[in-house]
Amino acid sequence: MRRNKKIALILKDTLRSCGLQSLLVDYFQPVEISPFPTLEALQANGMESFDYYFTEAELFTEGADYFLPRRNKTIVVVSHSEATHNGNTLQRLATDLTPEQLIEQLQQIFEATPQQEFEGSKELSTREIDVLQLVAKGITNKEIADKLNISLNTVLTHRKNITTKLGIKTVSGLTFYAIMNGFLSGEEF
């Protein structure tokens, strides 16, 4: 059984948001869509994790700290089809296309996302994320244990589980992972 794709639409333009929502519901089931007019509205809603974030260039620029760690899941909605693909940079969705072309473009976006993101095999627990954040900040295992009120053995178990799930063994690799996935901002360390 396939899990619903959780999609956040962060678009100021209500008509654009409704049109995209309609296409997604009609052609890409199962989906759960949450529309937001601004990034602040998304943040006020608790910023739950989404599989995809559709936004416009202006909001992407304003919220770069939020979107850059999620760039592999962020699609920028643009007005002109000439601006659709630029190598390995951000994915773009042009709105000046026919409905068939839009559906084809959306299909390519969804196919480009690795299936493992939906299987949840790499999902870290809340406590593992807490440990990951502290490891990425350069805090020692003993200090992590003291800070989280857990034993040193528990910290070591969490670190072992994190490295097993992510396949990353170095502190620098874990730090990069934490930043790229939004668990830590560049200013936090």
PDB file of C-alpha atoms in Angstrom:
ATOM      1  CA  MET A   1       0.000   0.000   0.000  1.00  0.00           C
ATOM      2  CA  ARG A   2       1.419   3.359  -1.040  1.00  0.00           C
ATOM      3  CA  ARG A   3       1.691   6.136   1.495  1.00  0.00           C
ATOM      4  CA  ASN A   4       0.131   9.498   0.699  1.00  0.00           C
ATOM      5  CA  LYS A   5       2.558  12.052  -0.679  1.00  0.00           C
ATOM      6  CA  LYS A   6       2.458  14.979   1.754  1.00  0.00           C
ATOM      7  CA  ILE A   7       2.647  18.210  -0.208  1.00  0.00           C
ATOM      8  CA  ALA A   8       2.880  21.786   1.059  1.00  0.00           C
ATOM      9  CA  LEU A   9       1.811  24.518  -1.362  1.00  0.00           C
ATOM     10  CA  ILE A  10       3.385  27.781  -0.200  1.00  0.00           C
ATOM     11  CA  LEU A  11       1.984  30.158  -2.815  1.00  0.00           C
ATOM     12  CA  LYS A  12       0.722  33.731  -2.410  1.00  0.00           C
ATOM     13  CA  ASP A  13      -1.391  33.437  -5.561  1.00  0.00           C
ATOM     14  CA  THR A  14      -4.640  31.695  -4.558  1.00  0.00           C
ATOM     15  CA  LEU A  15      -5.572  30.855  -8.150  1.00  0.00           C
ATOM     16  CA  ARG A  16      -2.187  29.209  -8.743  1.00  0.00           C
ATOM     17  CA  SER A  17      -2.520  27.293  -5.486  1.00  0.00           C
ATOM     18  CA  CYS A  18      -6.050  26.067  -6.277  1.00  0.00           C
ATOM     19  CA  GLY A  19      -5.102  25.077  -9.832  1.00  0.00           C
ATOM     20  CA  LEU A  20      -2.043  23.122  -8.723  1.00  0.00           C
ATOM     21  CA  GLN A  21      -4.022  21.493  -5.930  1.00  0.00           C
ATOM     22  CA  SER A  22      -6.678  20.416  -8.438  1.00  0.00           C
ATOM     23  CA  LEU A  23      -4.083  18.863 -10.783  1.00  0.00           C
ATOM     24  CA  LEU A  24      -2.399  17.016  -7.942  1.00  0.00           C
ATOM     25  CA  VAL A  25      -5.648  15.635  -6.535  1.00  0.00           C
ATOM     26  CA  ASP A  26      -6.999  14.640  -9.955  1.00  0.00           C
ATOM     27  CA  TYR A  27      -3.865  12.978 -11.348  1.00  0.00           C
ATOM     28  CA  PHE A  28      -1.497  12.044  -8.525  1.00  0.00           C
ATOM     29  CA  GLN A  29      -3.453  10.225  -5.831  1.00  0.00           C
ATOM     30  CA  PRO A  30      -2.815   9.424  -3.035  1.00  0.00           C
ATOM     31  CA  VAL A  31      -1.817  12.939  -1.900  1.00  0.00           C
ATOM     32  CA  GLU A  32      -2.331  15.071   1.200  1.00  0.00           C
ATOM     33  CA  ILE A  33      -2.129  18.749   0.296  1.00  0.00           C
ATOM     34  CA  SER A  34      -1.711  21.627   2.735  1.00  0.00           C
ATOM     35  CA  PRO A  35      -1.920  25.101   1.180  1.00  0.00           C
ATOM     36  CA  PHE A  36      -0.205  28.083   2.868  1.00  0.00           C
ATOM     37  CA  PRO A  37      -0.127  31.706   1.604  1.00  0.00           C
ATOM     38  CA  THR A  38       3.253  32.405   3.277  1.00  0.00           C
ATOM     39  CA  LEU A  39       6.157  30.641   4.928  1.00  0.00           C
ATOM     40  CA  GLU A  40       5.033  32.186   8.229  1.00  0.00           C
ATOM     41  CA  ALA A  41       1.672  30.411   7.846  1.00  0.00           C
ATOM     42  CA  LEU A  42       3.524  27.114   7.340  1.00  0.00           C
ATOM     43  CA  GLN A  43       5.651  27.788  10.426  1.00  0.00           C
ATOM     44  CA  ALA A  44       2.573  28.714  12.486  1.00  0.00           C
ATOM     45  CA  ASN A  45       1.064  25.367  11.508  1.00  0.00           C
ATOM     46  CA  GLY A  46       3.940  23.515  13.160  1.00  0.00           C
ATOM     47  CA  MET A  47       6.043  22.859  10.029  1.00  0.00           C
ATOM     48  CA  GLU A  48       5.397  19.132   9.917  1.00  0.00           C
ATOM     49  CA  SER A  49       7.569  17.250   7.497  1.00  0.00           C
ATOM     50  CA  PHE A  50       6.387  17.219   3.891  1.00  0.00           C
ATOM     51  CA  ASP A  51       7.540  15.112   0.969  1.00  0.00           C
ATOM     52  CA  TYR A  52       7.354  18.107  -1.406  1.00  0.00           C
ATOM     53  CA  TYR A  53       7.275  21.888  -1.031  1.00  0.00           C
ATOM     54  CA  PHE A  54       5.877  23.886  -3.970  1.00  0.00           C
ATOM     55  CA  THR A  55       6.623  27.594  -3.678  1.00  0.00           C
ATOM     56  CA  GLU A  56       7.278  30.646  -5.820  1.00  0.00           C
ATOM     57  CA  ALA A  57      10.662  32.285  -6.418  1.00  0.00           C
ATOM     58  CA  GLU A  58       9.987  35.290  -4.178  1.00  0.00           C
ATOM     59  CA  LEU A  59       8.970  33.124  -1.207  1.00  0.00           C
ATOM     60  CA  PHE A  60      11.889  30.773  -1.854  1.00  0.00           C
ATOM     61  CA  THR A  61      14.305  33.710  -1.714  1.00  0.00           C
ATOM     62  CA  GLU A  62      12.701  35.130   1.439  1.00  0.00           C
ATOM     63  CA  GLY A  63      12.775  31.723   3.138  1.00  0.00           C
ATOM     64  CA  ALA A  64      16.094  30.439   1.793  1.00  0.00           C
ATOM     65  CA  ASP A  65      17.187  29.282   5.279  1.00  0.00           C
ATOM     66  CA  TYR A  66      14.134  27.030   5.381  1.00  0.00           C
ATOM     67  CA  PHE A  67      14.091  25.819   1.765  1.00  0.00           C
ATOM     68  CA  LEU A  68      17.794  25.246   1.050  1.00  0.00           C
ATOM     69  CA  PRO A  69      18.109  22.287   3.441  1.00  0.00           C
ATOM     70  CA  ARG A  70      15.006  20.876   1.703  1.00  0.00           C
ATOM     71  CA  ARG A  71      16.071  21.797  -1.837  1.00  0.00           C
ATOM     72  CA  ASN A  72      15.775  18.215  -3.098  1.00  0.00           C
ATOM     73  CA  LYS A  73      12.081  18.331  -2.098  1.00  0.00           C
ATOM     74  CA  THR A  74      11.378  21.949  -3.137  1.00  0.00           C
ATOM     75  CA  ILE A  75       9.826  22.865  -6.468  1.00  0.00           C
ATOM     76  CA  VAL A  76       9.741  26.512  -7.511  1.00  0.00           C
ATOM     77  CA  VAL A  77       6.645  27.462  -9.506  1.00  0.00           C
ATOM     78  CA  VAL A  78       7.661  29.826 -12.336  1.00  0.00           C
ATOM     79  CA  SER A  79       5.712  31.663 -15.015  1.00  0.00           C
ATOM     80  CA  HIS A  80       7.706  30.796 -18.121  1.00  0.00           C
ATOM     81  CA  SER A  81       8.580  27.388 -19.521  1.00  0.00           C
ATOM     82  CA  GLU A  82      12.023  28.615 -20.659  1.00  0.00           C
ATOM     83  CA  ALA A  83      13.082  28.630 -17.000  1.00  0.00           C
ATOM     84  CA  THR A  84      12.165  25.022 -16.249  1.00  0.00           C
ATOM     85  CA  HIS A  85      15.374  23.023 -15.914  1.00  0.00           C
ATOM     86  CA  ASN A  86      18.829  24.274 -15.123  1.00  0.00           C
ATOM     87  CA  GLY A  87      21.077  21.236 -14.679  1.00  0.00           C
ATOM     88  CA  ASN A  88      21.098  19.983 -11.095  1.00  0.00           C
ATOM     89  CA  THR A  89      19.752  23.167  -9.543  1.00  0.00           C
ATOM     90  CA  LEU A  90      16.282  23.550  -8.094  1.00  0.00           C
ATOM     91  CA  GLN A  91      13.373  21.814  -9.732  1.00  0.00           C
ATOM     92  CA  ARG A  92      10.948  24.193 -11.399  1.00  0.00           C
ATOM     93  CA  LEU A  93       7.360  23.901 -12.554  1.00  0.00           C
ATOM     94  CA  ALA A  94       6.313  26.267 -15.353  1.00  0.00           C
ATOM     95  CA  THR A  95       2.703  27.466 -15.304  1.00  0.00           C
ATOM     96  CA  ASP A  96       2.439  28.660 -18.920  1.00  0.00           C
ATOM     97  CA  LEU A  97       2.117  25.098 -20.257  1.00  0.00           C
ATOM     98  CA  THR A  98      -0.911  23.126 -21.387  1.00  0.00           C
ATOM     99  CA  PRO A  99      -2.555  20.908 -18.749  1.00  0.00           C
ATOM    100  CA  GLU A 100      -1.016  17.835 -20.413  1.00  0.00           C
ATOM    101  CA  GLN A 101       2.466  19.373 -20.272  1.00  0.00           C
ATOM    102  CA  LEU A 102       1.962  20.346 -16.617  1.00  0.00           C
ATOM    103  CA  ILE A 103       0.931  16.793 -15.752  1.00  0.00           C
ATOM    104  CA  GLU A 104       3.978  15.444 -17.593  1.00  0.00           C
ATOM    105  CA  GLN A 105       6.258  17.882 -15.759  1.00  0.00           C
ATOM    106  CA  LEU A 106       4.746  16.904 -12.389  1.00  0.00           C
ATOM    107  CA  GLN A 107       5.172  13.219 -13.253  1.00  0.00           C
ATOM    108  CA  GLN A 108       8.875  13.827 -13.954  1.00  0.00           C
ATOM    109  CA  ILE A 109       9.252  15.629 -10.623  1.00  0.00           C
ATOM    110  CA  PHE A 110       7.642  12.773  -8.684  1.00  0.00           C
ATOM    111  CA  GLU A 111       9.655  10.125 -10.555  1.00  0.00           C
ATOM    112  CA  ALA A 112      12.906  11.986  -9.859  1.00  0.00           C
ATOM    113  CA  THR A 113      12.415  11.668  -6.089  1.00  0.00           C
ATOM    114  CA  PRO A 114      13.962   8.484  -4.694  1.00  0.00           C
ATOM    115  CA  GLN A 115      11.298   6.014  -3.570  1.00  0.00           C
ATOM    116  CA  GLN A 116      13.104   5.453  -0.262  1.00  0.00           C
ATOM    117  CA  GLU A 117      11.918   8.861   0.941  1.00  0.00           C
ATOM    118  CA  PHE A 118       8.382   7.485   1.028  1.00  0.00           C
ATOM    119  CA  GLU A 119       9.240   4.144   2.569  1.00  0.00           C
ATOM    120  CA  GLY A 120      10.418   5.728   5.811  1.00  0.00           C
ATOM    121  CA  SER A 121      13.420   3.393   6.109  1.00  0.00           C
ATOM    122  CA  LYS A 122      15.690   6.288   7.058  1.00  0.00           C
ATOM    123  CA  GLU A 123      13.349   8.008   9.470  1.00  0.00           C
ATOM    124  CA  LEU A 124      15.050   9.009  12.671  1.00  0.00           C
ATOM    125  CA  SER A 125      13.167   9.059  15.959  1.00  0.00           C
ATOM    126  CA  THR A 126      12.726  12.360  17.786  1.00  0.00           C
ATOM    127  CA  ARG A 127      15.422  11.413  20.292  1.00  0.00           C
ATOM    128  CA  GLU A 128      17.801  10.367  17.505  1.00  0.00           C
ATOM    129  CA  ILE A 129      17.286  13.764  15.899  1.00  0.00           C
ATOM    130  CA  ASP A 130      18.066  15.426  19.267  1.00  0.00           C
ATOM    131  CA  VAL A 131      21.298  13.414  19.499  1.00  0.00           C
ATOM    132  CA  LEU A 132      22.146  14.134  15.840  1.00  0.00           C
ATOM    133  CA  GLN A 133      21.751  17.877  16.401  1.00  0.00           C
ATOM    134  CA  LEU A 134      24.061  17.813  19.405  1.00  0.00           C
ATOM    135  CA  VAL A 135      26.641  15.619  17.645  1.00  0.00           C
ATOM    136  CA  ALA A 136      26.616  18.037  14.710  1.00  0.00           C
ATOM    137  CA  LYS A 137      27.300  20.906  17.111  1.00  0.00           C
ATOM    138  CA  GLY A 138      30.455  19.106  18.283  1.00  0.00           C
ATOM    139  CA  ILE A 139      29.186  18.147  21.735  1.00  0.00           C
ATOM    140  CA  THR A 140      30.794  15.067  23.303  1.00  0.00           C
ATOM    141  CA  ASN A 141      28.852  11.901  24.141  1.00  0.00           C
ATOM    142  CA  LYS A 142      29.139  12.611  27.888  1.00  0.00           C
ATOM    143  CA  GLU A 143      27.843  16.178  27.445  1.00  0.00           C
ATOM    144  CA  ILE A 144      24.967  14.879  25.281  1.00  0.00           C
ATOM    145  CA  ALA A 145      24.046  12.387  28.026  1.00  0.00           C
ATOM    146  CA  ASP A 146      24.060  15.168  30.641  1.00  0.00           C
ATOM    147  CA  LYS A 147      22.134  17.595  28.430  1.00  0.00           C
ATOM    148  CA  LEU A 148      19.394  15.067  27.528  1.00  0.00           C
ATOM    149  CA  ASN A 149      19.298  13.372  30.959  1.00  0.00           C
ATOM    150  CA  ILE A 150      20.064   9.958  29.510  1.00  0.00           C
ATOM    151  CA  SER A 151      22.879   7.484  30.128  1.00  0.00           C
ATOM    152  CA  LEU A 152      26.084   7.412  28.145  1.00  0.00           C
ATOM    153  CA  ASN A 153      25.135   3.924  26.877  1.00  0.00           C
ATOM    154  CA  THR A 154      21.839   5.318  25.565  1.00  0.00           C
ATOM    155  CA  VAL A 155      23.700   8.069  23.690  1.00  0.00           C
ATOM    156  CA  LEU A 156      26.011   5.464  22.152  1.00  0.00           C
ATOM    157  CA  THR A 157      23.015   3.321  21.151  1.00  0.00           C
ATOM    158  CA  HIS A 158      21.321   6.343  19.512  1.00  0.00           C
ATOM    159  CA  ARG A 159      24.540   7.180  17.632  1.00  0.00           C
ATOM    160  CA  LYS A 160      24.865   3.574  16.448  1.00  0.00           C
ATOM    161  CA  ASN A 161      21.221   3.612  15.257  1.00  0.00           C
ATOM    162  CA  ILE A 162      21.735   6.942  13.472  1.00  0.00           C
ATOM    163  CA  THR A 163      24.827   5.733  11.618  1.00  0.00           C
ATOM    164  CA  THR A 164      23.077   2.465  10.705  1.00  0.00           C
ATOM    165  CA  LYS A 165      19.959   4.203   9.376  1.00  0.00           C
ATOM    166  CA  LEU A 166      21.847   6.903   7.468  1.00  0.00           C
ATOM    167  CA  GLY A 167      24.957   4.984   6.496  1.00  0.00           C
ATOM    168  CA  ILE A 168      27.044   7.968   7.641  1.00  0.00           C
ATOM    169  CA  LYS A 169      29.864   7.354  10.116  1.00  0.00           C
ATOM    170  CA  THR A 170      31.750  10.646  10.370  1.00  0.00           C
ATOM    171  CA  VAL A 171      30.792  13.670  12.451  1.00  0.00           C
ATOM    172  CA  SER A 172      31.308  15.924   9.431  1.00  0.00           C
ATOM    173  CA  GLY A 173      28.992  13.700   7.368  1.00  0.00           C
ATOM    174  CA  LEU A 174      26.342  13.750  10.105  1.00  0.00           C
ATOM    175  CA  THR A 175      26.694  17.530  10.374  1.00  0.00           C
ATOM    176  CA  PHE A 176      26.203  17.917   6.620  1.00  0.00           C
ATOM    177  CA  TYR A 177      23.179  15.585   6.753  1.00  0.00           C
ATOM    178  CA  ALA A 178      21.654  17.575   9.651  1.00  0.00           C
ATOM    179  CA  ILE A 179      22.046  20.870   7.769  1.00  0.00           C
ATOM    180  CA  MET A 180      20.800  19.529   4.430  1.00  0.00           C
ATOM    181  CA  ASN A 181      17.697  18.010   6.037  1.00  0.00           C
ATOM    182  CA  GLY A 182      16.773  21.053   8.106  1.00  0.00           C
ATOM    183  CA  PHE A 183      17.631  19.615  11.524  1.00  0.00           C
ATOM    184  CA  LEU A 184      20.252  22.293  12.029  1.00  0.00           C
ATOM    185  CA  SER A 185      20.794  25.714  10.495  1.00  0.00           C
ATOM    186  CA  GLY A 186      24.210  27.027   9.531  1.00  0.00           C
ATOM    187  CA  GLU A 187      24.060  29.583  12.349  1.00  0.00           C
ATOM    188  CA  GLU A 188      23.551  26.948  15.051  1.00  0.00           C
ATOM    189  CA  PHE A 189      27.096  25.625  15.092  1.00  0.00           C
TER     190      PHE A 189
END
